[in-house]
Tab-separated table of C-alpha atoms in Angstrom:
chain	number	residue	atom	x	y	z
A	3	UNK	CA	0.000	0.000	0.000
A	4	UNK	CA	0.678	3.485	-0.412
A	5	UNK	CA	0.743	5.678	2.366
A	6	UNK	CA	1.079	9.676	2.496
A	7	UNK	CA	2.506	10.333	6.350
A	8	UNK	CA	2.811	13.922	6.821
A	9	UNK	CA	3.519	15.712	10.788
A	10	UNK	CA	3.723	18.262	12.853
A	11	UNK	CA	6.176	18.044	15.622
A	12	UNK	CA	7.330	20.587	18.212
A	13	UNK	CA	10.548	19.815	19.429
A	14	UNK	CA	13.671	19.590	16.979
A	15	UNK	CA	15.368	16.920	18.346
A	16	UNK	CA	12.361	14.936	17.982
A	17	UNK	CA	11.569	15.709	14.883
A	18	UNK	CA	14.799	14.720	13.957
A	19	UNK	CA	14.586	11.558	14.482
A	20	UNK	CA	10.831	10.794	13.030
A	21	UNK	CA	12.492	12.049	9.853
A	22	UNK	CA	15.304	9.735	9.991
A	23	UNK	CA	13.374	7.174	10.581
A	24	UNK	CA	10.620	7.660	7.795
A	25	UNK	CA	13.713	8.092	5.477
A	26	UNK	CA	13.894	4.427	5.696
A	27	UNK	CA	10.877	3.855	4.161
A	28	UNK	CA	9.988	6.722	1.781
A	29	UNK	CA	10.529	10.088	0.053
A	30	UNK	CA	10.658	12.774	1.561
A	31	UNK	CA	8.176	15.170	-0.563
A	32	UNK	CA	8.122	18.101	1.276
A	33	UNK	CA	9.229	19.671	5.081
A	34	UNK	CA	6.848	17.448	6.606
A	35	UNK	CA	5.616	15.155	4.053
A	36	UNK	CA	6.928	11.918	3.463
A	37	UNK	CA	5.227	9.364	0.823
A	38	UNK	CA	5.815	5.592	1.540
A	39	UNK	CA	5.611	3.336	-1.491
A	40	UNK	CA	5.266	-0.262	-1.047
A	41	UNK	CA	4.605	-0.575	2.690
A	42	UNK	CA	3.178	-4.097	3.500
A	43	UNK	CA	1.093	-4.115	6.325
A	44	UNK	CA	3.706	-5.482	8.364
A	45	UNK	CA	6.340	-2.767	7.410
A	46	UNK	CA	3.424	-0.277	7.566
A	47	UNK	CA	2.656	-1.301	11.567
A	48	UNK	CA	6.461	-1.575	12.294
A	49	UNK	CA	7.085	2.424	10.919
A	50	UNK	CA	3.669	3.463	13.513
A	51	UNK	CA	5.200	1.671	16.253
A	52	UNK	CA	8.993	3.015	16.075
A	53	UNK	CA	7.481	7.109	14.967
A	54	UNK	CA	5.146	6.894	18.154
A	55	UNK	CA	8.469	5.705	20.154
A	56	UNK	CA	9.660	8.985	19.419
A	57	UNK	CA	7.561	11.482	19.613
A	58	UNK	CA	5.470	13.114	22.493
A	59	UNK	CA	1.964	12.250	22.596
A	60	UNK	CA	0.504	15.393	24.387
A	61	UNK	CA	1.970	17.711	21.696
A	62	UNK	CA	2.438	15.838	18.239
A	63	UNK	CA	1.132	14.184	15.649
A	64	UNK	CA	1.644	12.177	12.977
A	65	UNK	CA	-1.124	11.364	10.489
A	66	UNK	CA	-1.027	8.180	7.791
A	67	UNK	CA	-3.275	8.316	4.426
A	68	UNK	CA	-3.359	5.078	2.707
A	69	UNK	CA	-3.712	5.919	-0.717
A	70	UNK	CA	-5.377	3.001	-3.537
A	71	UNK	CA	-3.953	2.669	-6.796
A	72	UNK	CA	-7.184	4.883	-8.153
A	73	UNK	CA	-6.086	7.950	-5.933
A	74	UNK	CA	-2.475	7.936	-6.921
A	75	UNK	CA	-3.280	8.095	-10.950
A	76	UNK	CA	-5.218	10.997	-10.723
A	77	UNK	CA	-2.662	12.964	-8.762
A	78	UNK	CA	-2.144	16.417	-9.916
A	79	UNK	CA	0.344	18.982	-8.532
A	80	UNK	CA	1.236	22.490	-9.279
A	81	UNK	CA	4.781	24.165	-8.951
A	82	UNK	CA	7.581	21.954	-8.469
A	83	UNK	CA	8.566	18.041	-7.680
A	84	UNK	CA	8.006	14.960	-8.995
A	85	UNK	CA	5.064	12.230	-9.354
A	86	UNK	CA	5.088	9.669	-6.354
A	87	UNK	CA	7.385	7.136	-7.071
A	88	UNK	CA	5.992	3.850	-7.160
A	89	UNK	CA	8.625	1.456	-8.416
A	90	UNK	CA	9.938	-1.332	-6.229
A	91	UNK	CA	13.597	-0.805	-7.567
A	92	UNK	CA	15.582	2.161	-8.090
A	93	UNK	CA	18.546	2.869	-10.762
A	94	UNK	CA	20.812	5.945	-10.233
B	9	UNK	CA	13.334	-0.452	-2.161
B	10	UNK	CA	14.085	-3.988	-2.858
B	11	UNK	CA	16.407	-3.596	-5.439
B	12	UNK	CA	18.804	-0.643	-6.250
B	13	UNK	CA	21.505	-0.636	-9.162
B	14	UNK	CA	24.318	1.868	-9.087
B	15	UNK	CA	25.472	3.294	-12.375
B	16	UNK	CA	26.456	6.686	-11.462
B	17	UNK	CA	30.673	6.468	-12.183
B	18	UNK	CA	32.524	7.871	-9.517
B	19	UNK	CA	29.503	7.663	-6.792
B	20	UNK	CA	30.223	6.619	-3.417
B	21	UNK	CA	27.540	5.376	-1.312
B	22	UNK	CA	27.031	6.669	2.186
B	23	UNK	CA	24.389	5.530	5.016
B	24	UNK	CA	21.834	7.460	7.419
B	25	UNK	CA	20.465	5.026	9.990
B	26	UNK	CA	18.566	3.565	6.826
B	27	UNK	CA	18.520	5.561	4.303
B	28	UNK	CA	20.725	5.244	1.489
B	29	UNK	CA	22.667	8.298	0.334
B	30	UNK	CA	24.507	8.430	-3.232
B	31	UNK	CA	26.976	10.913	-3.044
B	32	UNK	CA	29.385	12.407	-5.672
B	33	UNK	CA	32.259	14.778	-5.726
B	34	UNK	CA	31.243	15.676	-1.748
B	35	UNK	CA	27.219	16.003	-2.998
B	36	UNK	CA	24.470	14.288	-2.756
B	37	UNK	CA	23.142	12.963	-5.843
B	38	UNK	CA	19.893	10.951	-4.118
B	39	UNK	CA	18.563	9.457	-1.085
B	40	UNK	CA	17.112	6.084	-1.332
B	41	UNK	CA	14.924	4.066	1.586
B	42	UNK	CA	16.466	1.135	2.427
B	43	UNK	CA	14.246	-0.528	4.332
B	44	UNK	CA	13.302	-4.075	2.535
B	45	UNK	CA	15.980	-3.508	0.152
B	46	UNK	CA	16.819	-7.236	-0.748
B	47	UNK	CA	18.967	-6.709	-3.696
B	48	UNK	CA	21.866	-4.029	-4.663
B	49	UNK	CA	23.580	-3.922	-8.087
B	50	UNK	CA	26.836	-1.668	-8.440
B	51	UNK	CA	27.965	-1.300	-12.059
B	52	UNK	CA	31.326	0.547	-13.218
B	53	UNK	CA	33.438	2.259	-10.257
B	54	UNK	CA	31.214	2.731	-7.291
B	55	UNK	CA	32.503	2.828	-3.792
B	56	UNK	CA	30.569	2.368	-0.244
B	57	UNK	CA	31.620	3.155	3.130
B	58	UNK	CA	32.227	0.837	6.288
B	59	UNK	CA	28.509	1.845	7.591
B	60	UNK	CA	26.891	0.514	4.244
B	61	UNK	CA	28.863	-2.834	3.987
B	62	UNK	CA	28.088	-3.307	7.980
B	63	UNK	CA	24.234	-2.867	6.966
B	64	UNK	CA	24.702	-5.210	3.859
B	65	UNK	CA	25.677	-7.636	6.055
B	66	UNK	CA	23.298	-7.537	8.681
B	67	UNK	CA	20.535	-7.479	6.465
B	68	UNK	CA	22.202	-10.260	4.270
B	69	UNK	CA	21.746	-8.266	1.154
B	70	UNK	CA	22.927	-9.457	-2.623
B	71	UNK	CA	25.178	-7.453	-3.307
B	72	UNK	CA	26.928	-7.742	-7.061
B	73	UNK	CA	29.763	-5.938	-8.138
B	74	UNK	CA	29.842	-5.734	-12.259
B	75	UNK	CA	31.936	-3.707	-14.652
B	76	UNK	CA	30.519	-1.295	-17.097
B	77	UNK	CA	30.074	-3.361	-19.930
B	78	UNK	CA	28.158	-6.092	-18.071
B	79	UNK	CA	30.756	-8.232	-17.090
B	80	UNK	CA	30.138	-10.074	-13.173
B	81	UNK	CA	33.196	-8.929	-11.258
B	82	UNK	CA	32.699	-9.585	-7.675
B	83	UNK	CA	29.577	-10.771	-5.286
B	84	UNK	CA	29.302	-9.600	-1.295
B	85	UNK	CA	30.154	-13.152	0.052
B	86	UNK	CA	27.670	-14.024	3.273
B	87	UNK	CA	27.827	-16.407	5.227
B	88	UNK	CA	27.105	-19.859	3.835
B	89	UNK	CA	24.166	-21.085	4.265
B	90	UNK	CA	23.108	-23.580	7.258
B	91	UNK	CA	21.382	-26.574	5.137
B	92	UNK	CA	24.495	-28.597	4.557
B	93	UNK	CA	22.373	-31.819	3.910
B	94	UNK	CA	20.879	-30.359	0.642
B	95	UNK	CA	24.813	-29.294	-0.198
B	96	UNK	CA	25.992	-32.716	0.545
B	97	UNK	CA	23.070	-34.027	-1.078
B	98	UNK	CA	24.095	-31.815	-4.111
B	99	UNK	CA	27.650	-32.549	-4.105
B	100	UNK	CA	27.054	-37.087	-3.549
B	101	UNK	CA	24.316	-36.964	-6.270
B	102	UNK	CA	26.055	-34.774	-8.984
B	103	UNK	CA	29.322	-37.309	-8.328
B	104	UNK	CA	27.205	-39.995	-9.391
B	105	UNK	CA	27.992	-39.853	-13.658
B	106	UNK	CA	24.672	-41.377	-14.493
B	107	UNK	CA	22.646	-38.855	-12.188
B	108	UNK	CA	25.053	-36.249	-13.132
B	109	UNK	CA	24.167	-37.254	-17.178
B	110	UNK	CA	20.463	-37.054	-16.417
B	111	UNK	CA	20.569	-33.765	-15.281
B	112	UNK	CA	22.393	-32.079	-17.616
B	113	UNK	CA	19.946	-34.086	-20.575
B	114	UNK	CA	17.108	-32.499	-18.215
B	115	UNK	CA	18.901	-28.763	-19.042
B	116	UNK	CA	19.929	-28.868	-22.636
B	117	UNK	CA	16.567	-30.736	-23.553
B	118	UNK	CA	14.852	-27.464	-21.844
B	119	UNK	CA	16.740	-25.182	-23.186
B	120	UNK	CA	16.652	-26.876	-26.954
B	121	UNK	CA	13.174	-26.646	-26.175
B	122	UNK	CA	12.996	-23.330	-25.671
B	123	UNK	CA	14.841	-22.001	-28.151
B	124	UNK	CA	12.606	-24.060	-30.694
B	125	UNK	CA	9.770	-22.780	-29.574
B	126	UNK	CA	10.748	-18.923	-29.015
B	127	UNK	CA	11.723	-19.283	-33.114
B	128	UNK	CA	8.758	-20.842	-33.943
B	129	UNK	CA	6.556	-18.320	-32.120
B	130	UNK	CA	8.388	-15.425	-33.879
B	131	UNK	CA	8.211	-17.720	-37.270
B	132	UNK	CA	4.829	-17.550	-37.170
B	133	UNK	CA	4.815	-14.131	-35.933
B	134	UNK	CA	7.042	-13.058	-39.000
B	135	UNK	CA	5.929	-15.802	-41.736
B	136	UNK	CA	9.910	-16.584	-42.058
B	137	UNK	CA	10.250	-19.876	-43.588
B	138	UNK	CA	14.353	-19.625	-42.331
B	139	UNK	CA	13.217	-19.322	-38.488
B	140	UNK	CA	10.945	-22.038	-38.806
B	141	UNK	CA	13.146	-24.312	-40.327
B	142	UNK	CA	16.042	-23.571	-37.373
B	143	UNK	CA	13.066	-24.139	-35.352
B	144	UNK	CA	12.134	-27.628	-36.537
B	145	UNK	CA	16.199	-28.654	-36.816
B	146	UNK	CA	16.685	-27.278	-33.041
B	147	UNK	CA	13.195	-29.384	-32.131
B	148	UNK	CA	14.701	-32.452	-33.735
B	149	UNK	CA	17.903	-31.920	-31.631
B	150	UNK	CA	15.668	-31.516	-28.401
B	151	UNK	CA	14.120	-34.822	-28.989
B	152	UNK	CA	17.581	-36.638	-29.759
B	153	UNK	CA	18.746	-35.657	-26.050
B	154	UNK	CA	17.351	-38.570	-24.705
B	155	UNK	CA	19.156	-40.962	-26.640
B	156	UNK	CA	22.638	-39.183	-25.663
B	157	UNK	CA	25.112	-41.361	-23.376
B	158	UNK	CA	28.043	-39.268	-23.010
B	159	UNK	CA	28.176	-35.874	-21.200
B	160	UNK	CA	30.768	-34.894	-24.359
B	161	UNK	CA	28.265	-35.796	-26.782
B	162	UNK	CA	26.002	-33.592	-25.017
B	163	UNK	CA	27.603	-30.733	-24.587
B	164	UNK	CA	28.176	-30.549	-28.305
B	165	UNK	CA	24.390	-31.369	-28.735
B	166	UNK	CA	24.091	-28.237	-26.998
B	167	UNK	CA	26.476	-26.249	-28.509
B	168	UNK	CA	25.079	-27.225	-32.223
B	169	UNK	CA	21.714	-25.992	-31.345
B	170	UNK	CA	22.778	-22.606	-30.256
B	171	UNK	CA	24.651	-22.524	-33.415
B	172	UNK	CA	21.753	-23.266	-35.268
B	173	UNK	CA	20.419	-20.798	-33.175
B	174	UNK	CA	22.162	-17.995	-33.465
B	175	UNK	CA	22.454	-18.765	-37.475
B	176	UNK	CA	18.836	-17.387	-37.994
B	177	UNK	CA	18.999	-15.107	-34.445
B	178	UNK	CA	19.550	-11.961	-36.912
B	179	UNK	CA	16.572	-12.680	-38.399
B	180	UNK	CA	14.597	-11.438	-36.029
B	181	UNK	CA	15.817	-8.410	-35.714
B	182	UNK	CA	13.796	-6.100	-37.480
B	183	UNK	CA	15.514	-2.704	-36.977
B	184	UNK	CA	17.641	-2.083	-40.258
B	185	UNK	CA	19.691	0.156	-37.723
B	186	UNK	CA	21.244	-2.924	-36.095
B	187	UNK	CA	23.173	-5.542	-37.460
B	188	UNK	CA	23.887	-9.708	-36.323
B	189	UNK	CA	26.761	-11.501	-37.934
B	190	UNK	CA	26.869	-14.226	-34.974
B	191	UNK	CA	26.972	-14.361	-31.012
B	192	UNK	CA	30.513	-12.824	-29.931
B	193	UNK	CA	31.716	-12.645	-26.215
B	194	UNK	CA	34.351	-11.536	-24.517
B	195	UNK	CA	34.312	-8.824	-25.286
B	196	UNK	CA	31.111	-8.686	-27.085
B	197	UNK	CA	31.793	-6.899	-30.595
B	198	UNK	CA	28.863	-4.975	-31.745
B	199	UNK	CA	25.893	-3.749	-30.031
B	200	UNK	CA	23.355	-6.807	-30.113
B	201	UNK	CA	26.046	-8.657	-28.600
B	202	UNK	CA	26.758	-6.052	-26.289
B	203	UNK	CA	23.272	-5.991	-25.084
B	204	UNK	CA	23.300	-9.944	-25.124
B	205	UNK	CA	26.308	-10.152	-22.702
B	206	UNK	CA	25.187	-7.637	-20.592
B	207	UNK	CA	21.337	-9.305	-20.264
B	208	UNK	CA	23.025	-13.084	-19.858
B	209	UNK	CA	24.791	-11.669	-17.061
B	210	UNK	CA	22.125	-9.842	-15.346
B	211	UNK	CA	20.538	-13.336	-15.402
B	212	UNK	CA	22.937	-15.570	-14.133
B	213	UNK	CA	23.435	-13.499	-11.252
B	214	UNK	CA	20.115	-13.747	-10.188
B	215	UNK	CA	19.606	-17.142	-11.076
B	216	UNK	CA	23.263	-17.761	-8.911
B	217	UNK	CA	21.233	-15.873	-5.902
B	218	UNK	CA	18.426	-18.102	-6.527
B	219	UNK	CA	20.375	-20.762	-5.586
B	220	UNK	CA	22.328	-19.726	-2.701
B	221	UNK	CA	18.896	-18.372	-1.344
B	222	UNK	CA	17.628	-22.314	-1.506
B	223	UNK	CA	20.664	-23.427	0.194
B	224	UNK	CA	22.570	-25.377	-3.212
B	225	UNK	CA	25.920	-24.445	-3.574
B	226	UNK	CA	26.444	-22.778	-7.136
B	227	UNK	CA	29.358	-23.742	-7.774
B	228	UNK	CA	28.613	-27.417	-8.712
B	229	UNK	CA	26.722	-28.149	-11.764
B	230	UNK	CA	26.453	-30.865	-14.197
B	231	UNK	CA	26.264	-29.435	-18.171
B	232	UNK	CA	29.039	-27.021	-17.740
B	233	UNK	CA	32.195	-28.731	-15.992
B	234	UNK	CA	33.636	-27.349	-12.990
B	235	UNK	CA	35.795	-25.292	-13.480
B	236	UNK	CA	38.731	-22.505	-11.193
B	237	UNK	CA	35.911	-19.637	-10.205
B	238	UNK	CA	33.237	-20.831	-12.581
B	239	UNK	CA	29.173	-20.860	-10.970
B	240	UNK	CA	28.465	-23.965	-12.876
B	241	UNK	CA	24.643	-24.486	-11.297
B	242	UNK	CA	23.683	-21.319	-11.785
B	243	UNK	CA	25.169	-20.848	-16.400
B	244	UNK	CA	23.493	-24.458	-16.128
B	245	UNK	CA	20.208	-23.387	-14.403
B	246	UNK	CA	19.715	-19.952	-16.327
B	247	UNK	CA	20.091	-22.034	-19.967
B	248	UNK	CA	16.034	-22.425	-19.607
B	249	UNK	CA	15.538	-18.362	-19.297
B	250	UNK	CA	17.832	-17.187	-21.960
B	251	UNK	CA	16.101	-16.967	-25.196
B	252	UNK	CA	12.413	-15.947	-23.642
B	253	UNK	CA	13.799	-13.439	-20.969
B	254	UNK	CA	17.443	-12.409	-22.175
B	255	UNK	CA	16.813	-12.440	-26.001
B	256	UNK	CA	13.697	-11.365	-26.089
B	257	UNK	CA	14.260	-8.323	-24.141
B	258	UNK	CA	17.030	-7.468	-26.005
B	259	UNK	CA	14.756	-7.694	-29.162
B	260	UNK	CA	12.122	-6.196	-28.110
B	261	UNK	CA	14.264	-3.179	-27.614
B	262	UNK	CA	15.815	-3.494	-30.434
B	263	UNK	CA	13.018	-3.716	-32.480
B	264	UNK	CA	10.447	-1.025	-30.957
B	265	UNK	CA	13.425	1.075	-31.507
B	266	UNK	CA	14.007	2.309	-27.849
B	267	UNK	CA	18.037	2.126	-28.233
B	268	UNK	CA	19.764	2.992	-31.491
B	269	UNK	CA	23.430	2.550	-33.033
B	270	UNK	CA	24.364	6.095	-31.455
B	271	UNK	CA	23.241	4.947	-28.097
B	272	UNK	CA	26.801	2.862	-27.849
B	273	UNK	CA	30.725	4.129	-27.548
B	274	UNK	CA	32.864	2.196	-30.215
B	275	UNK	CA	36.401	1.737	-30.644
B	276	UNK	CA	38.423	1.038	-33.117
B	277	UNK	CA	40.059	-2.685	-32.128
B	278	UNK	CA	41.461	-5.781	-33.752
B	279	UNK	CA	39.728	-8.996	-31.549
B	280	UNK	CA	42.851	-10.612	-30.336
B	281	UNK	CA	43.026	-12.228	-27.199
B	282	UNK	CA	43.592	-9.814	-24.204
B	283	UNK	CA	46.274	-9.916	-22.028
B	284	UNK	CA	44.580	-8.591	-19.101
B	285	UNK	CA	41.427	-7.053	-17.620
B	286	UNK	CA	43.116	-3.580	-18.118
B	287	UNK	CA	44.248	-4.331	-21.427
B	288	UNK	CA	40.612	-5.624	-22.050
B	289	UNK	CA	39.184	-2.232	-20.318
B	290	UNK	CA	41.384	-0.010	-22.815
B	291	UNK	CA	39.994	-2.099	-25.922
B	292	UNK	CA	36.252	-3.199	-25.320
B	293	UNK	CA	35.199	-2.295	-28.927
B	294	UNK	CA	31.553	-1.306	-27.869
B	295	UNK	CA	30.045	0.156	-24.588
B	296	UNK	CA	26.847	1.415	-24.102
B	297	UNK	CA	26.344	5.418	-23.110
B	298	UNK	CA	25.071	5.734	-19.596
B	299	UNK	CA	22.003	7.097	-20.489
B	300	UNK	CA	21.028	3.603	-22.256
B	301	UNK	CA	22.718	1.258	-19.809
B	302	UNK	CA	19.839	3.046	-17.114
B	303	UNK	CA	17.191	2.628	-19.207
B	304	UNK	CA	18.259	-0.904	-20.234
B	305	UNK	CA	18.569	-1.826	-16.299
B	306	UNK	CA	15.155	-0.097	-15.941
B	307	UNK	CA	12.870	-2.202	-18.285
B	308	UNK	CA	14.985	-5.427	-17.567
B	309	UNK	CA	14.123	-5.335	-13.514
B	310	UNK	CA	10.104	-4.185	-14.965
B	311	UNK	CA	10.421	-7.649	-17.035
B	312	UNK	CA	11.533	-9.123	-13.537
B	313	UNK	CA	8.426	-8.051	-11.664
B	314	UNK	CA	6.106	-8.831	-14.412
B	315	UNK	CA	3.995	-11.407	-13.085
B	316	UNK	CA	3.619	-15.138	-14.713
B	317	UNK	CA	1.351	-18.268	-13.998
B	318	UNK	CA	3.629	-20.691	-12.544
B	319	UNK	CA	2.280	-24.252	-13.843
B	320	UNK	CA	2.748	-26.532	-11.201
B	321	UNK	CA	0.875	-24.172	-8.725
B	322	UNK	CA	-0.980	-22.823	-10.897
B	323	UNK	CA	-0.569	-19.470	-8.878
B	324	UNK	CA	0.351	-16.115	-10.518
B	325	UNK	CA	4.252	-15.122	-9.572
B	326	UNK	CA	6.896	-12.747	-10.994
B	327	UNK	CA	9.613	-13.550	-13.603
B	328	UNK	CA	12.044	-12.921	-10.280
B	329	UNK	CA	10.200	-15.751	-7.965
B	330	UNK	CA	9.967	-17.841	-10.781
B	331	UNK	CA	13.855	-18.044	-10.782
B	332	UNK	CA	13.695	-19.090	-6.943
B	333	UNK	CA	10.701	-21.749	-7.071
B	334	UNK	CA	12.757	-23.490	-9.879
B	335	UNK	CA	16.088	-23.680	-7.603
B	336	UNK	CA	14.031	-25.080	-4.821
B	337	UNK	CA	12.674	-27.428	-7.470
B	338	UNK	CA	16.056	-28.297	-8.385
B	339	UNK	CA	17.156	-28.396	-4.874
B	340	UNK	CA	13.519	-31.073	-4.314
B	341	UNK	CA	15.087	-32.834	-6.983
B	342	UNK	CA	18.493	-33.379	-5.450
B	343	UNK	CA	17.672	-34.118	-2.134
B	344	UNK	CA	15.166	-37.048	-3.210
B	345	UNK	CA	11.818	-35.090	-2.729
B	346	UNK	CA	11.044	-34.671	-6.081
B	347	UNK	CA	11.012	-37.128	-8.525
B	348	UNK	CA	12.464	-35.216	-11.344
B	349	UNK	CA	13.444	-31.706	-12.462
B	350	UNK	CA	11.368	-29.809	-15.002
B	351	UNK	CA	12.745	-26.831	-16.565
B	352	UNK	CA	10.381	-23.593	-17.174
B	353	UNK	CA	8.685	-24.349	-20.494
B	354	UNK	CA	7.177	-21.524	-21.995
B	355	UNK	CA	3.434	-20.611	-23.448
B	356	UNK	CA	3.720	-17.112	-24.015
C-alpha cells in the first residue's frame, strides 16, 4: 500500500529523528511530508510503532493516508517536484 | 526499495540510519529508503563506506559488483548457508555420472526446447520460412537428447543448437539500424552482442542468488564442468531463461526502436586475445552510453516483476520468484523429494 505520512512536531530533536526514521521507508516530498511506497502491512505497523516511540503524545502528531492505486493516478500537482514514485527498484 | 543498481561512475555510497545516500564529488546525488531492500547492483566504479557494507551484512543483502560493460566482477560473500544436507546431497548426487548425465539431458533438452519454440513463435509471428526451419532442426535436436550417453556428446548437442540458433537469431531483428553476424563474447563486438552479454549476465546473477537463497551451492553443476571460479549451477540453471527473458528483451528493444546505433561508444580494435582485464578495459570495442545502460537496467528489472502463472501451482508469480521456485525445485530434486526436475517451459 501506499501511504502519504505527513507531521507536525514541536521539538527539533524529535523531529529529527521521526524524519530519519521515515527516510527508511519513503521520500521525503516536502518539510513534513513523506510518501511511503510499497509498505506491507507489516512494514506499515512496524514504521507506527517506532514514529510513536519517538515522539510526544501530548503535543504531536503524525497522520497516515493510505492511498489506492485509483487515488495515486489521478494525482495532480502544481509548482515543483516529482510524481510519487511507485517502483519497487531504483537505478541511479 | 528492494532492489537498487548503481550506475552513477565515480559515486560513493554513504548511510543514514537507513537511508541510502549516493553521493558524488562531496554532494548528494539521491537518497534512497532502504528498508526491505533485498537486492543491490553496483555497475562501473562505485565505492561504499564501512557503515553501508556493515548494513549489507546484517541485512544479508545481494550485493553484485559488475563492470561497465556487463561483465560479473565480484559478489558480497555471506555467510554460507546452514542446510548442509541439501549441499551434501548436491555434491554425492552430482558425483554420481549417471545422475550427473540425467541432469544435464534435463537442461539442454529445456533449453533446446525453448529455443525451438521462441523461433517458432516469432516464425509464425514473421511468416519466415528460415526461423521455422532452425526451429524444426533445433526441435529435432531436443528430442535426440534422450538418446545421448556421453556428457561430451552432449555438450556438443548443446552447442550445435545454439549454433543453429544464433544462425537465424539476426533474423529477427527487425531494426535495419542494427546488425547480427553471430553471437561474440568476450568482449562482445557490436551492439546486439553487447546488449546480449550484458542481459546473460544480469541473469545468471540472479539465477546464482536463486540458488544460494535455496541453500545449493552454485558452484557445482552438471552441463558445464567445474571449473577454477566458474558458478556452474547457476550458467546451467539460467540455460532455460535465456532466449524468452534475455533475447527477447534485447529484441524487443531493439526492435520497438528504444536504443539505437548512437546509443553505444565504439572503438576502433582488432579482436585478439587480451592480455589482461586492463588491457581488455582499454579495448572493449563497444560500450553502451550511460544514459542507455539506465534505461536498459530499468525495463529489464520491470520484465523481472512482471507477473507469470507458474504451472505446477498454478498461482500467478513474478519472472524474479519464478527463478527461486525453480532452484528449490532443483534443490527437491536433489535431495530425493522430487522425482524429477522440469525446466520452465514456456506458453507465451
Amino acid at each position: 500500500m501506499f501511504y502519504l505520512v505527513c507531521f507536525d512536531i514541536v521539538d527539533d530533536r524529535a523531529r529529527n529523528r521521526v524524519v530519519k526514521c521515515l527516510k527508511a521507508y519513503g521520500e521525503r516530498v516536502q518539510k513534513s511530508v513523506f510518501e511511503c511506497a510499497n509498505l506491507t502491512e507489516e512494514k506499515f505497523l512496524k514504521m507506527k510503532n517506532r514514529l510513536e516511540g519517538l515522539i510526544s503524545d501530548q503535543e504531536d502528531t503524525i497522520r497516515y493516508y493510505p492511498l489506492c492505486r485509483g487515488c495515486l493516478k489521478s494525482f495532480e500537482f502544481s509548482g515543483t517536484g516529482v510524481p510519487p514514485e511507485q517502483g519497487k527498484f531504483r537505478v541511479v | 526499495m528492494e532492489s537498487i543498481y548503481v550506475l552513477e561512475p565515480g559515486a560513493y555510497l554513504r548511510r543514514e540510519g537507513e537511508c541510502l545516500k549516493i553521493m558524488k564529488n562531496g554532494e548528494l546525488v539521491q537518497e534512497i529508503p532502504m528498508e526491505g531492500l533485498r537486492k543491490l547492483t553496483l555497475i562501473g566504479y562505485v565505492s561504499l563506506t564501512g557503515g553501508v557494507l556493515d548494513y549489507l551484512i546484517q541485512q544479508r543483502v545481494e550485493t553484485i559488483f559488475m563492470t561497465p560493460t556487463g561483465r560479473f566482477r565480484a559478489r558480497l560473500a555471506l555467510d554460507e548457508h546452514r542446510h548442509v544436507a541439501l549441499r551434501q546431497a548436491q555434491y554425492v548426487r552430482l558425483a554420481e555420472e549417471d545422475f550427473a548425465l540425467q541432469t544435464a539431458a534435463i537442461i539442454v533438452k529445456g533449453k533446446l526446447k525453448n529455443m525451438a519454440r521462441f523461433l517458432l513463435l516469432r516464425a509464425r509471428h514473421y511468416d519466415d520460412a528460415e526461423l521455422r526451419l532452425g526451429a524444426v532442426r533445433i526441435k529435432s535436436m531436443a528430442d535426440a537428447v534422450d538418446s545421448v550417453k556421453d556428457i561430451k556428446k552432449l555438450r556438443g548437442l548443446e552447442g550445435n543448437g545454439t549454433r543453429i540458433y544464433f544462425d537465424v537469431f539476426h533474423r529477427l531483428i527487425r531494426n535495419p539500424q542494427f546488425e547480427f553476424h553471430g553471437r561474440n563474447r568476450r568482449p562482445p563486438l557490436d551492439p546486439v552482442n553487447a546488449m546480449l552479454s550484458f542481459v546473460y549476465t544480469m541473469l545468471t546473477n540472479e539465477t546464482l542468488s536463486a540458488i544460494k537463497a535455496c541453500g545449493l551451492d552454485p558452484y557445482l553443476g552438471s552441463l558445464h564442468a567445474v571449473d577454477y571460479g566458474r558458478p556452474s549451477l547457476a550458467c546451467d540453471l539460467v540455460e532455460e531463461y535465456r532466449s524468452f527473458l534475455g533475447d527477447r528483451l534485447v529484441l524487443s528493444l531493439v526492435n520497438r526502436r528504444e536504443v539505437s546505433p548512437e546509443d553505444f561508444v565504439y572503438r576502433k580494435t582488432a579482436p585478439a586475445n587480451f592480455v589482461d582485464e586492463e588491457e581488455l578495459k582499454k579495448k572493449r570495442p563497444v560500450e553502451m552510453k550511460p544514459a542507455i545502460s539506465r534505461a536498459f537496467v530499468a525495463s529489464y528489472e520491470e520484465m523481472m516483476n512482471r507477473s507469470v502463472t507458474y504451472p505446477p501451482s498454478g498461482k500467478k508469480t513474478t519472472y524474479r520468484l519464478l527463478l527461486l521456485h525453480q532452484a528449490r525445485a532443483f534443490a527437491a530434486y536433489l535431495s530425493g523429494k522430487s522425482e524429477g526436475y522440469s525446466p520452465f517451459l514456456w506458453e507465451v
